[in-house]
Amino acid sequence: MIKIAIDTGGTFTDYTAVGMFQNSEPKTVFVKNLTDHNHLAQGMIAGLKKLADAWHTDLETLLSETEQIIHGTTLALNALLEKKGAVTALFTTEGFRDALEIRRSQLENQWDLRAETPDVLVPRRLRLGIAQRMDYKGDILKVLDEQAVRNACLKCKAYGVQSIAVCYLFSFLNPEHEKRTAEIIREELPGVFVALSSDVAPKIREYERTSTTVLNAYLTPVLQDYLRTVKKELAQYGWGKPIHMMMNSGGLSDTDAMSSFAVRTLFSGPAGGACGNEAIGKMTEKPYTVLADMGGTSFDVHVADSKNQLIPQSKIAGYPLSIPTIDITSIGAGGGSIARLDESGRLLVGPDSAGSVPGPACYGLGGTEPTVTDALVVLGLIDEDSFLGGQMGLNKKLAEKVIHDKVAAPLDISATEGANIIYRIATEMMADAVRLVTIQKGNDPRKFSLIGAGGAFPLFAANMMDALHMKEVLFPVTGPVFCAWGMLGATRRCDFTRSFFMEKGQWDPSKINVVISDMKKEGKAELGRLGVPENEQNFRLTLEMRYIGQHHEIAIPWQGTFTSESRDALEIAFNRTHESIYEYVETDKEWEIMNIHLACVEREKENTRFPFPENDILLANRTVAGNPFGQTGEISVPVYHAGDLTGNGTKSINGPALINFDYTTVLIPAGFAGKPVKNGVLSITKEGTEA
């Protein structure tokens, strides 16, 4: 049987598949196509047909031999960035309707008088206060005014509201009022989606919980429509099984669950890359790896220190997200990122992108802005005739013209010089993103291996590695579809978080054990619904703790049940973790537990390794700009094929050189060498250094 993973990105959609077709030999296949933003589901079907062609069959037959489809999508993220979510209302405790706009009264840069805050997703006229009140213990102080809820529903109907977020004070301790409110909304406004904070983010901190619930309400109707269309399109080719969705946590759920929780899919594509990062580290026995994934629209960075770690709260587009998420940093630096001059004549790259249509000027689809891809074509780093696996020809003259007109002429330089400046700026932007997750977080980049992924990044990676003094760059053959490949190794998962307040002096292990037991029951039921046998279910417990008076918590893993003796062991673990993060401890200060997080996961599975292709030796020469290779002027470099790395005695390839992989090209500067370290993984190191 076959397993398929699909990653829909801002510019390209990637497809990977492994398995046996009709009892034949095991096979590994990957393909790419341009993302069709106007018809996402139909574009996916077109890509799956290409995948079927690679298996020498039709789509209906391929799907009949497929046991699992895994899907990651940027749909919810794009809807947020483009502000194309549903018309949303917020029902909240009376007197607190402005909490969403007041935020925490903190600016990213308090000295910047022009600092912008993200738009409030719910206008004030649709932020409706409801008379009700719980206290800090979850006890009812004021009963729910059901007529106020019905009146609010009438107002929502008049404004054409499509989705409602409900977030009452202390509902994470007692969800009774929120659940009754949902019942009334469904009576009054059938068809309107309802998101309850007690379901989405049942944690302390009102603003963060409200923000997360509003995000979910704003985005879920968009994802629901898309998933319905995908299921309908696949059904036409005989697919009736569940579609597994990649979540921010790096685990898999299904379309039924994600149809209510779009907020859990915001990082679904990059989370697949994080799974791949961990897998490559294990395959190559490299415990410290940094994934750098440059696609058409963005550049994603993720650090794996032996194992992926979740963070309890993150930010996306300026909005707090209070659900477990793999720590991923993204910037607008992709192949389609637009280069432009500001009013002072300074050249900027990104964050705006040309996307897939019209795309870069060299696509010939009407793009009129210079992009990173155009610069790569002008420099000779991309072969005009072999882009996208040879499926798409590029027009170098269009790239030269747009860079000349928009960059080079205003700066009084040649188009090649303008392209080289774009290349260098993009390289430094990506290097800064890696510094952000290494040096600025106390990680020494010199002990990390850089994993190069995405269609564009292999042309930048060696120079960036050199700038950061990193050990090596690892290029897996699946790099151009890395997130989709990472999804193949993901397992089914569900996460539960509960606010649970207990100070050191109030230690009561029985209370903690009862809560954890209830969470495990929920987890077992959900994993069972997802089809995970009980003997393959694992549970990972984390306590979110802090010193009393601190603003943020840190995560402390724990195994087993709690006893009266556990308090001292927990204190030691907390202090050690605190010191490793902040370089100090306060042993004379009392601590407290704030939240309990339980990850319920399927037993880990090893991802399938994709080997280098078997090809005859292909050696040619290409005239390119020498700057990216560490040389001046135009130079002639040998161009190899990935197949040259296996089966023909090639031990290493010395720079300057280019190596063509399917859907990408690897650049090796002068003074660097590339050699296979595993079948399917190429390593590039600087001469005179050891990986």
XYZ file of C-alpha atoms in Angstrom, residues 10-672:
663
model
C 2.181 29.914 -1.231
C 3.892 29.287 -4.587
C 4.231 25.516 -5.069
C 2.388 22.423 -3.891
C 4.614 19.444 -3.059
C 3.686 15.752 -3.215
C 5.605 12.768 -1.824
C 4.620 9.103 -1.907
C 6.141 5.856 -0.650
C 5.035 2.255 -0.750
C 4.292 -0.676 -3.013
C 1.910 -0.444 -5.947
C 0.027 -3.674 -6.710
C 2.646 -5.786 -4.885
C 5.521 -4.377 -6.911
C 8.883 -3.286 -5.484
C 8.806 -0.455 -2.883
C 9.064 2.931 -4.555
C 9.665 6.568 -3.561
C 8.281 9.401 -5.682
C 7.938 13.166 -5.383
C 6.601 15.864 -7.710
C 5.729 19.583 -7.569
C 3.305 21.906 -9.311
C 2.357 25.575 -9.065
C -0.277 26.297 -6.411
C -3.574 27.301 -8.012
C -4.869 29.860 -5.506
C -8.136 30.333 -7.392
C -8.908 26.602 -7.395
C -6.863 25.043 -4.592
C -8.604 21.671 -4.518
C -8.569 21.290 -8.299
C -4.895 22.267 -8.326
C -4.233 19.502 -5.793
C -6.010 16.983 -8.015
C -3.837 18.077 -10.945
C -0.730 17.436 -8.835
C -2.005 14.040 -7.722
C -2.508 13.115 -11.362
C 1.151 13.969 -11.959
C 1.995 11.714 -9.013
C -0.098 8.929 -10.560
C 1.764 9.386 -13.844
C 5.026 8.824 -11.968
C 3.576 5.490 -10.787
C 2.527 4.751 -14.394
C -1.150 4.587 -13.534
C -4.241 6.770 -13.278
C -5.362 8.652 -10.163
C -8.330 6.397 -9.378
C -6.116 3.299 -9.409
C -3.416 5.034 -7.373
C -5.913 6.062 -4.687
C -7.337 2.542 -4.540
C -3.821 1.384 -3.569
C -3.324 4.223 -1.043
C -3.764 3.664 2.676
C -3.183 7.216 3.945
C -3.251 10.797 2.655
C -1.569 13.469 4.796
C -2.156 17.126 4.057
C -0.600 20.386 5.184
C -1.843 23.719 3.902
C -1.134 27.432 4.207
C -4.813 28.234 3.604
C -5.610 29.398 7.153
C -2.336 31.325 7.406
C -2.925 33.081 4.072
C -6.502 33.936 5.064
C -5.120 35.606 8.205
C -2.313 37.476 6.444
C -4.652 38.669 3.690
C -7.497 39.384 6.167
C -9.896 37.169 4.225
C -11.478 35.319 7.134
C -15.148 35.038 8.038
C -17.272 37.912 9.355
C -16.775 37.272 13.074
C -18.444 38.382 16.295
C -17.233 38.037 19.880
C -19.479 37.274 22.853
C -17.643 38.085 26.063
C -18.312 38.875 29.693
C -20.149 42.195 30.081
C -17.679 45.036 30.598
C -14.785 43.276 28.841
C -15.621 43.805 25.164
C -12.519 45.954 24.612
C -9.979 43.493 26.036
C -9.247 42.322 22.493
C -8.263 45.851 21.436
C -6.528 46.950 24.649
C -4.345 43.827 24.400
C -1.687 43.979 27.102
C -0.842 47.620 26.406
C 2.607 46.522 25.270
C 4.380 47.473 22.052
C 6.973 45.342 20.303
C 9.255 48.398 20.488
C 8.123 50.827 23.143
C 10.393 53.583 21.764
C 8.915 53.465 18.263
C 6.112 56.035 18.192
C 5.034 54.730 14.792
C 4.914 51.087 15.844
C 1.903 49.387 14.305
C -0.350 46.889 16.008
C -2.228 44.223 14.052
C -5.792 44.945 13.013
C -8.497 43.883 15.456
C -10.285 41.034 13.696
C -13.646 41.821 15.299
C -14.963 45.418 14.998
C -16.321 46.983 18.190
C -19.926 46.827 16.991
C -19.627 43.021 16.931
C -17.875 42.683 20.292
C -20.926 42.065 22.457
C -20.968 41.942 26.254
C -23.131 39.271 27.866
C -24.293 39.503 31.489
C -22.740 36.539 33.360
C -19.791 36.012 35.699
C -17.586 33.267 37.136
C -15.075 33.811 39.914
C -11.445 32.703 39.997
C -12.483 29.283 41.323
C -15.025 28.702 38.576
C -18.019 29.318 40.851
C -20.970 31.210 39.379
C -21.305 34.788 40.629
C -23.933 35.897 38.113
C -26.114 33.525 36.111
C -26.040 33.680 32.326
C -28.544 36.154 30.867
C -29.941 33.955 28.092
C -32.078 36.762 26.669
C -28.941 38.880 26.258
C -27.435 36.039 24.216
C -30.551 35.886 22.000
C -30.504 39.672 21.518
C -26.838 39.488 20.543
C -27.723 36.783 18.000
C -30.297 39.116 16.410
C -27.619 41.780 16.031
C -25.247 39.244 14.473
C -27.930 38.215 11.997
C -28.409 41.819 10.935
C -24.683 42.205 10.258
C -24.356 38.912 8.353
C -22.061 37.303 10.898
C -20.670 33.934 9.765
C -18.789 32.920 12.896
C -18.944 33.690 16.630
C -16.187 33.422 19.237
C -17.341 32.981 22.836
C -14.866 33.843 25.586
C -16.083 34.399 29.159
C -13.942 35.106 32.219
C -12.662 31.950 33.958
C -14.505 29.677 31.533
C -11.409 27.472 31.460
C -12.339 26.477 35.021
C -16.083 26.172 34.405
C -17.333 26.085 30.784
C -21.043 25.868 31.716
C -21.980 29.360 30.496
C -20.019 29.048 27.260
C -21.625 25.718 26.414
C -25.139 27.049 27.063
C -24.343 30.116 24.960
C -23.331 27.828 22.075
C -26.641 25.966 22.352
C -28.577 29.230 22.105
C -26.528 30.454 19.137
C -27.222 27.218 17.261
C -30.929 27.638 17.963
C -31.003 31.256 16.812
C -28.375 31.149 14.056
C -28.175 27.675 12.519
C -25.229 27.431 10.155
C -23.105 29.998 12.007
C -19.842 28.521 13.295
C -19.216 28.788 17.060
C -15.783 28.670 18.743
C -15.641 28.343 22.546
C -12.526 29.409 24.424
C -13.039 26.463 26.797
C -12.522 24.157 23.786
C -9.915 26.110 21.828
C -7.546 27.350 24.569
C -8.702 26.432 28.098
C -5.895 28.352 29.818
C -5.410 31.353 32.063
C -4.678 34.797 30.528
C -7.772 36.415 29.150
C -6.280 38.337 26.224
C -4.271 35.420 24.827
C -7.231 33.061 25.224
C -9.577 35.554 23.545
C -7.126 36.171 20.701
C -6.719 32.441 20.015
C -10.472 31.829 20.091
C -11.155 34.758 17.756
C -8.479 33.512 15.351
C -10.155 30.119 15.327
C -13.593 31.619 14.683
C -12.225 33.909 11.976
C -10.385 31.172 10.055
C -12.340 27.953 10.541
C -15.205 28.669 8.097
C -12.583 29.268 5.378
C -10.883 25.944 6.133
C -14.234 24.152 6.374
C -15.200 25.202 2.845
C -11.837 24.104 1.504
C -11.882 20.706 3.221
C -15.412 20.015 1.973
C -14.255 20.752 -1.572
C -11.136 18.576 -1.209
C -13.152 15.628 0.086
C -15.685 16.066 -2.712
C -12.970 16.216 -5.398
C -11.145 13.159 -4.038
C -14.429 11.234 -3.728
C -14.856 11.527 -7.495
C -11.752 9.347 -7.800
C -12.931 6.819 -5.225
C -11.320 8.177 -2.050
C -13.572 7.635 0.973
C -11.045 7.276 3.796
C -10.084 10.038 6.255
C -7.640 12.732 5.200
C -5.054 13.310 7.901
C -4.167 16.942 8.566
C -0.785 18.161 9.752
C -1.023 20.297 12.898
C 1.154 23.020 14.466
C 2.282 20.438 17.040
C 3.928 18.214 14.421
C 1.228 15.554 14.817
C -1.657 14.389 12.667
C -5.387 14.708 13.187
C -8.138 14.392 10.578
C -10.433 16.671 8.612
C -13.351 16.041 10.982
C -11.411 17.502 13.919
C -9.708 20.306 12.000
C -13.074 21.426 10.590
C -13.597 22.945 14.043
C -10.003 24.003 14.818
C -8.391 25.794 11.878
C -6.093 27.576 14.320
C -4.252 24.273 14.830
C -3.225 24.197 11.154
C -1.615 27.647 10.890
C 1.913 26.175 10.828
C 0.960 22.831 9.309
C 3.405 23.017 6.393
C 6.486 24.155 8.368
C 5.589 21.657 11.121
C 6.093 18.914 8.541
C 9.534 20.370 7.900
C 10.281 20.243 11.630
C 9.383 16.536 11.631
C 11.758 16.074 8.703
C 14.476 18.012 10.536
C 14.281 15.629 13.476
C 14.262 12.619 11.120
C 17.362 13.758 9.193
C 19.189 14.361 12.473
C 18.488 10.769 13.518
C 19.401 9.316 10.102
C 22.743 11.120 9.983
C 23.384 10.899 13.743
C 23.593 14.680 14.005
C 22.009 15.726 17.334
C 22.109 19.479 16.596
C 20.474 20.617 13.375
C 18.974 23.826 12.020
C 16.432 23.472 9.236
C 16.429 26.321 6.722
C 13.595 26.014 4.217
C 13.332 28.610 1.459
C 10.272 28.211 -0.703
C 8.638 30.551 -3.148
C 7.077 32.832 -0.525
C 8.839 32.475 2.833
C 11.959 31.293 4.631
C 11.299 29.037 7.630
C 13.880 28.198 10.303
C 13.641 25.495 12.953
C 16.167 24.230 15.532
C 16.162 20.579 16.604
C 18.220 19.693 19.662
C 17.856 15.896 19.304
C 14.061 16.239 19.551
C 11.411 18.783 18.619
C 10.100 20.835 21.518
C 6.728 22.565 21.700
C 6.233 26.072 23.012
C 2.951 26.750 24.871
C 2.412 30.169 23.297
C 3.580 31.885 20.127
C 2.688 34.812 17.904
C 1.518 34.848 14.329
C 1.216 38.087 12.362
C 1.255 39.897 15.727
C -1.607 37.864 17.241
C -0.979 35.700 20.343
C -1.606 31.996 19.786
C -2.121 30.120 23.039
C -1.875 26.503 21.845
C 1.103 24.094 21.706
C 3.208 24.801 18.620
C 6.606 23.784 17.300
C 8.921 26.794 17.534
C 9.361 27.951 13.925
C 10.650 31.350 12.760
C 9.503 32.664 9.373
C 10.478 35.702 7.323
C 9.348 36.916 3.912
C 12.382 35.774 1.927
C 11.428 33.271 -0.756
C 12.128 32.843 -4.419
C 9.160 35.047 -5.212
C 10.105 37.806 -2.751
C 10.011 41.186 -4.477
C 13.078 43.467 -4.570
C 12.381 47.198 -4.540
C 14.051 50.525 -3.852
C 12.652 52.669 -1.045
C 12.436 56.463 -1.150
C 16.065 56.776 0.010
C 17.345 54.487 -2.740
C 17.951 51.559 -0.404
C 17.321 48.112 -1.906
C 14.902 45.947 0.083
C 13.933 42.306 -0.485
C 10.505 41.052 0.667
C 8.314 40.532 2.548
C 5.885 40.995 -0.368
C 5.864 38.082 -2.796
C 4.900 37.672 -6.432
C 3.369 34.293 -5.515
C 2.720 31.639 -8.142
C 0.660 33.873 -10.458
C 1.837 36.155 -11.908
C 5.016 35.087 -10.133
C 8.527 36.322 -10.980
C 8.958 38.108 -14.292
C 10.952 35.166 -15.688
C 7.836 32.953 -15.444
C 6.374 34.877 -18.354
C 2.968 35.012 -16.671
C 2.762 38.792 -16.441
C 4.990 39.490 -13.427
C 6.382 43.031 -13.515
C 8.394 43.169 -10.264
C 11.981 41.882 -9.809
C 12.237 38.904 -7.485
C 14.914 36.685 -5.977
C 14.202 34.041 -8.631
C 14.739 36.624 -11.379
C 18.108 37.466 -9.808
C 19.100 33.781 -9.745
C 18.232 33.452 -13.429
C 20.242 36.565 -14.358
C 23.252 35.245 -12.406
C 23.043 31.974 -14.335
C 22.385 29.891 -11.212
C 19.070 28.541 -12.524
C 18.935 26.780 -15.869
C 16.180 28.384 -17.938
C 15.237 25.043 -19.482
C 15.144 22.799 -16.395
C 13.056 24.783 -13.897
C 10.425 22.786 -11.974
C 11.930 19.536 -13.176
C 11.899 20.700 -16.780
C 8.133 21.308 -16.749
C 8.436 25.066 -16.990
C 10.744 27.215 -19.112
C 12.012 30.542 -17.797
C 12.662 33.732 -19.722
C 16.039 35.251 -18.830
C 15.449 38.348 -20.973
C 12.329 39.253 -18.971
C 14.293 38.804 -15.733
C 17.127 41.012 -16.977
C 14.714 43.697 -18.126
C 12.767 43.939 -14.884
C 15.934 44.010 -12.753
C 17.452 46.617 -15.055
C 14.372 48.841 -15.038
C 13.458 48.592 -11.339
C 16.869 48.124 -9.656
C 19.949 48.535 -11.840
C 19.091 51.682 -13.821
C 18.086 53.764 -10.740
C 21.359 52.689 -9.062
C 23.416 53.200 -12.236
C 24.743 49.637 -12.259
C 24.402 46.656 -14.592
C 21.570 44.136 -14.345
C 24.068 41.482 -13.255
C 25.348 43.726 -10.447
C 21.752 44.422 -9.396
C 21.007 40.690 -9.348
C 24.114 40.069 -7.262
C 23.040 42.688 -4.691
C 19.611 41.025 -4.444
C 21.356 37.683 -3.915
C 23.587 39.064 -1.154
C 20.732 40.829 0.655
C 18.591 37.672 0.589
C 21.539 35.675 1.942
C 22.045 38.074 4.859
C 18.328 38.199 5.647
C 18.258 34.431 5.957
C 21.474 34.439 7.995
C 19.861 36.897 10.420
C 16.861 34.569 10.791
C 19.223 31.721 11.721
C 21.075 33.983 14.172
C 17.719 34.711 15.792
C 17.152 31.033 16.640
C 20.749 30.259 17.531
C 22.975 33.039 18.884
C 20.161 35.174 20.298
C 18.758 32.138 22.140
C 22.085 31.010 23.556
C 22.823 28.353 20.903
C 26.289 28.268 19.348
C 25.758 27.880 15.571
C 29.236 26.329 15.217
C 28.000 23.056 16.707
C 24.964 22.842 14.399
C 24.574 21.253 10.994
C 22.455 23.283 8.589
C 19.788 21.333 6.691
C 19.093 22.969 3.337
C 15.535 22.603 2.080
C 13.156 24.255 -0.336
C 13.588 24.811 -4.039
C 15.682 27.994 -3.767
C 17.778 27.666 -0.600
C 20.493 25.253 -1.889
C 21.793 28.143 -4.028
C 22.364 30.223 -0.859
C 23.150 27.631 1.811
C 26.924 27.214 1.571
C 27.554 30.971 1.656
C 25.194 31.359 4.592
C 26.817 28.452 6.427
C 30.192 30.133 5.957
C 28.901 33.469 7.280
C 27.602 31.740 10.427
C 30.690 29.487 10.874
C 28.481 26.406 10.930
C 29.832 22.873 10.582
C 28.238 21.789 7.318
C 25.170 21.885 5.138
C 23.165 18.707 4.627
C 21.051 18.469 1.467
C 18.540 15.605 1.423
C 17.395 14.553 -2.033
C 13.866 15.382 -0.826
C 14.913 18.949 0.037
C 12.667 20.584 -2.606
C 9.624 18.842 -1.051
C 11.018 18.640 2.485
C 7.868 19.531 4.426
C 5.806 16.979 2.488
C 8.524 14.371 3.083
C 8.583 15.189 6.802
C 4.823 14.613 6.970
C 5.324 11.009 5.845
C 6.990 10.307 9.191
C 4.438 12.170 11.343
C 2.157 10.253 13.695
C -1.376 10.841 14.925
C -1.617 13.061 17.966
C -3.860 15.151 20.213
C -2.892 17.660 22.899
C -4.757 18.696 26.029
C -3.931 21.671 28.236
C -5.602 22.536 31.523
C -4.985 25.499 33.786
C -4.157 24.029 37.178
C -2.987 26.282 39.996
C -0.911 24.817 42.797
C 1.812 26.503 44.827
C 4.672 24.602 46.421
C 3.172 25.069 49.881
C -0.182 23.638 48.711
C 1.291 20.402 47.319
C -1.447 17.798 46.851
C -0.384 14.988 44.481
C -3.833 13.367 44.473
C -5.406 16.482 42.892
C -2.831 16.502 40.086
C -3.244 12.778 39.464
C -7.029 13.092 39.139
C -6.725 15.846 36.517
C -4.102 13.909 34.559
C -6.219 10.763 34.687
C -9.189 12.641 33.218
C -6.983 14.114 30.481
C -5.656 10.643 29.634
C -9.177 9.322 29.234
C -9.915 12.097 26.741
C -6.657 11.403 24.950
C -7.274 7.670 24.691
C -10.737 8.298 23.287
C -9.461 10.741 20.646
C -6.540 8.529 19.613
C -8.979 5.641 19.354
C -11.216 7.734 17.103
C -8.193 8.448 14.924
C -7.551 4.716 14.647
C -4.522 4.355 16.945
C -4.495 0.962 18.742
C -4.168 1.194 22.516
C -0.805 -0.619 22.493
C 0.609 2.130 20.235
C -0.560 5.044 22.403
C 2.001 7.049 24.362
C 1.487 9.958 26.757
C 3.928 12.787 27.494
C 3.242 15.005 30.463
C 4.556 18.547 30.899
C 3.966 20.975 33.754
C 4.142 24.705 32.998
C 5.705 26.318 36.071
C 7.130 29.627 37.273
C 8.412 31.388 40.356
C 5.505 33.164 42.040
C 5.293 36.625 40.518
C 7.026 35.735 37.244
C 5.181 36.608 34.035
C 5.973 33.548 31.924
C 6.101 29.823 32.644
C 8.652 27.224 31.575
C 7.842 23.642 30.592
C 9.003 20.808 32.859
C 8.600 17.236 31.502
C 7.485 14.588 33.986
C 7.040 10.819 33.901
C 4.816 8.694 36.102
C 2.285 9.616 38.773
C 2.861 12.113 41.582
C 3.480 11.238 45.223
C 4.247 13.250 48.339
C 7.970 12.790 47.559
C 7.563 14.145 44.021
C 7.504 17.758 45.176
C 11.244 17.896 45.906
C 12.137 16.133 42.643
C 9.909 18.537 40.735
C 11.579 21.508 42.419
C 15.023 20.242 41.401
C 13.867 19.730 37.805
C 12.300 23.201 37.708
C 15.404 24.946 39.069
C 17.705 23.097 36.681
C 15.558 23.965 33.681
C 15.229 27.588 34.795
C 19.009 27.898 35.137
C 19.612 26.334 31.703
C 17.279 28.907 30.123
C 17.957 32.069 32.139
C 21.381 31.336 33.709
C 20.108 31.804 37.269
C 17.897 30.218 39.938
C 16.121 31.580 43.010
C 16.076 28.667 45.428
C 14.675 30.854 48.209
C 11.598 31.718 46.111
C 8.364 29.737 46.056
C 7.208 28.233 42.757
C 3.816 27.335 41.372
C 2.231 25.159 38.709
C 0.093 27.096 36.220
C -0.870 24.600 33.509
C -0.757 20.898 32.766
C -0.103 19.778 29.198
C -0.606 16.193 28.055
C 0.543 15.101 24.592
C -1.223 11.930 23.480
C 0.730 10.452 20.568
C 0.971 7.427 18.359
C 4.175 5.428 18.657
C 6.954 7.009 16.587
C 7.693 5.605 13.141
C 10.852 5.940 11.087
C 10.490 8.029 7.950
C 11.329 6.487 4.570
C 14.672 7.520 3.123
C 14.645 8.636 -0.509
C 17.858 7.562 -2.335
C 19.819 9.522 -4.902
C 18.599 8.791 -8.436
C 20.541 6.296 -10.492
C 21.859 8.192 -13.523
C 24.768 8.031 -15.917
C 27.456 10.635 -15.316
C 26.292 13.996 -16.602
C 28.961 16.658 -16.724
C 28.625 19.982 -18.501
C 29.774 23.551 -18.027
C 27.804 26.743 -17.559
C 28.877 30.379 -17.626
C 27.711 32.111 -14.434
C 28.412 35.224 -12.370
C 31.342 34.457 -10.103
C 30.292 36.412 -6.974
C 28.104 33.685 -5.394
C 31.029 31.276 -5.881
C 33.509 33.586 -4.151
C 35.112 34.714 -7.398
C 34.912 37.774 -9.643
C 33.593 38.324 -13.142
C 32.032 35.596 -15.218
C 33.317 32.063 -14.676
C 32.677 28.641 -16.192
C 31.592 26.014 -13.640
C 30.963 22.292 -14.039
C 27.363 21.185 -13.607
C 26.804 17.723 -12.119
C 23.668 15.643 -11.670
C 22.550 14.171 -8.342
C 23.000 10.749 -9.941
C 26.742 11.390 -10.079
C 26.818 10.961 -6.286
C 26.063 7.222 -6.334
C 27.314 4.128 -7.960
C 30.095 5.561 -10.116
C 32.985 6.075 -7.746
C 32.510 9.832 -7.234
C 33.813 10.561 -3.735
C 33.415 14.336 -3.648
C 32.704 17.343 -5.835
C 34.910 20.368 -5.314
C 33.763 23.932 -5.863
C 33.140 26.004 -7.772
C 30.393 23.716 -9.050
C 26.642 23.231 -9.383
C 24.756 19.988 -8.751
C 21.322 19.567 -10.320
C 18.760 17.783 -8.176
C 15.131 17.290 -9.162
C 13.474 20.699 -8.660
C 16.575 22.418 -7.231
C 20.274 23.165 -7.777
C 23.025 23.057 -5.156
C 25.779 25.680 -5.297
C 29.278 24.761 -4.085
C 31.572 27.821 -3.784
C 35.302 27.753 -4.360
C 37.063 26.238 -1.356
C 34.123 23.973 -0.495
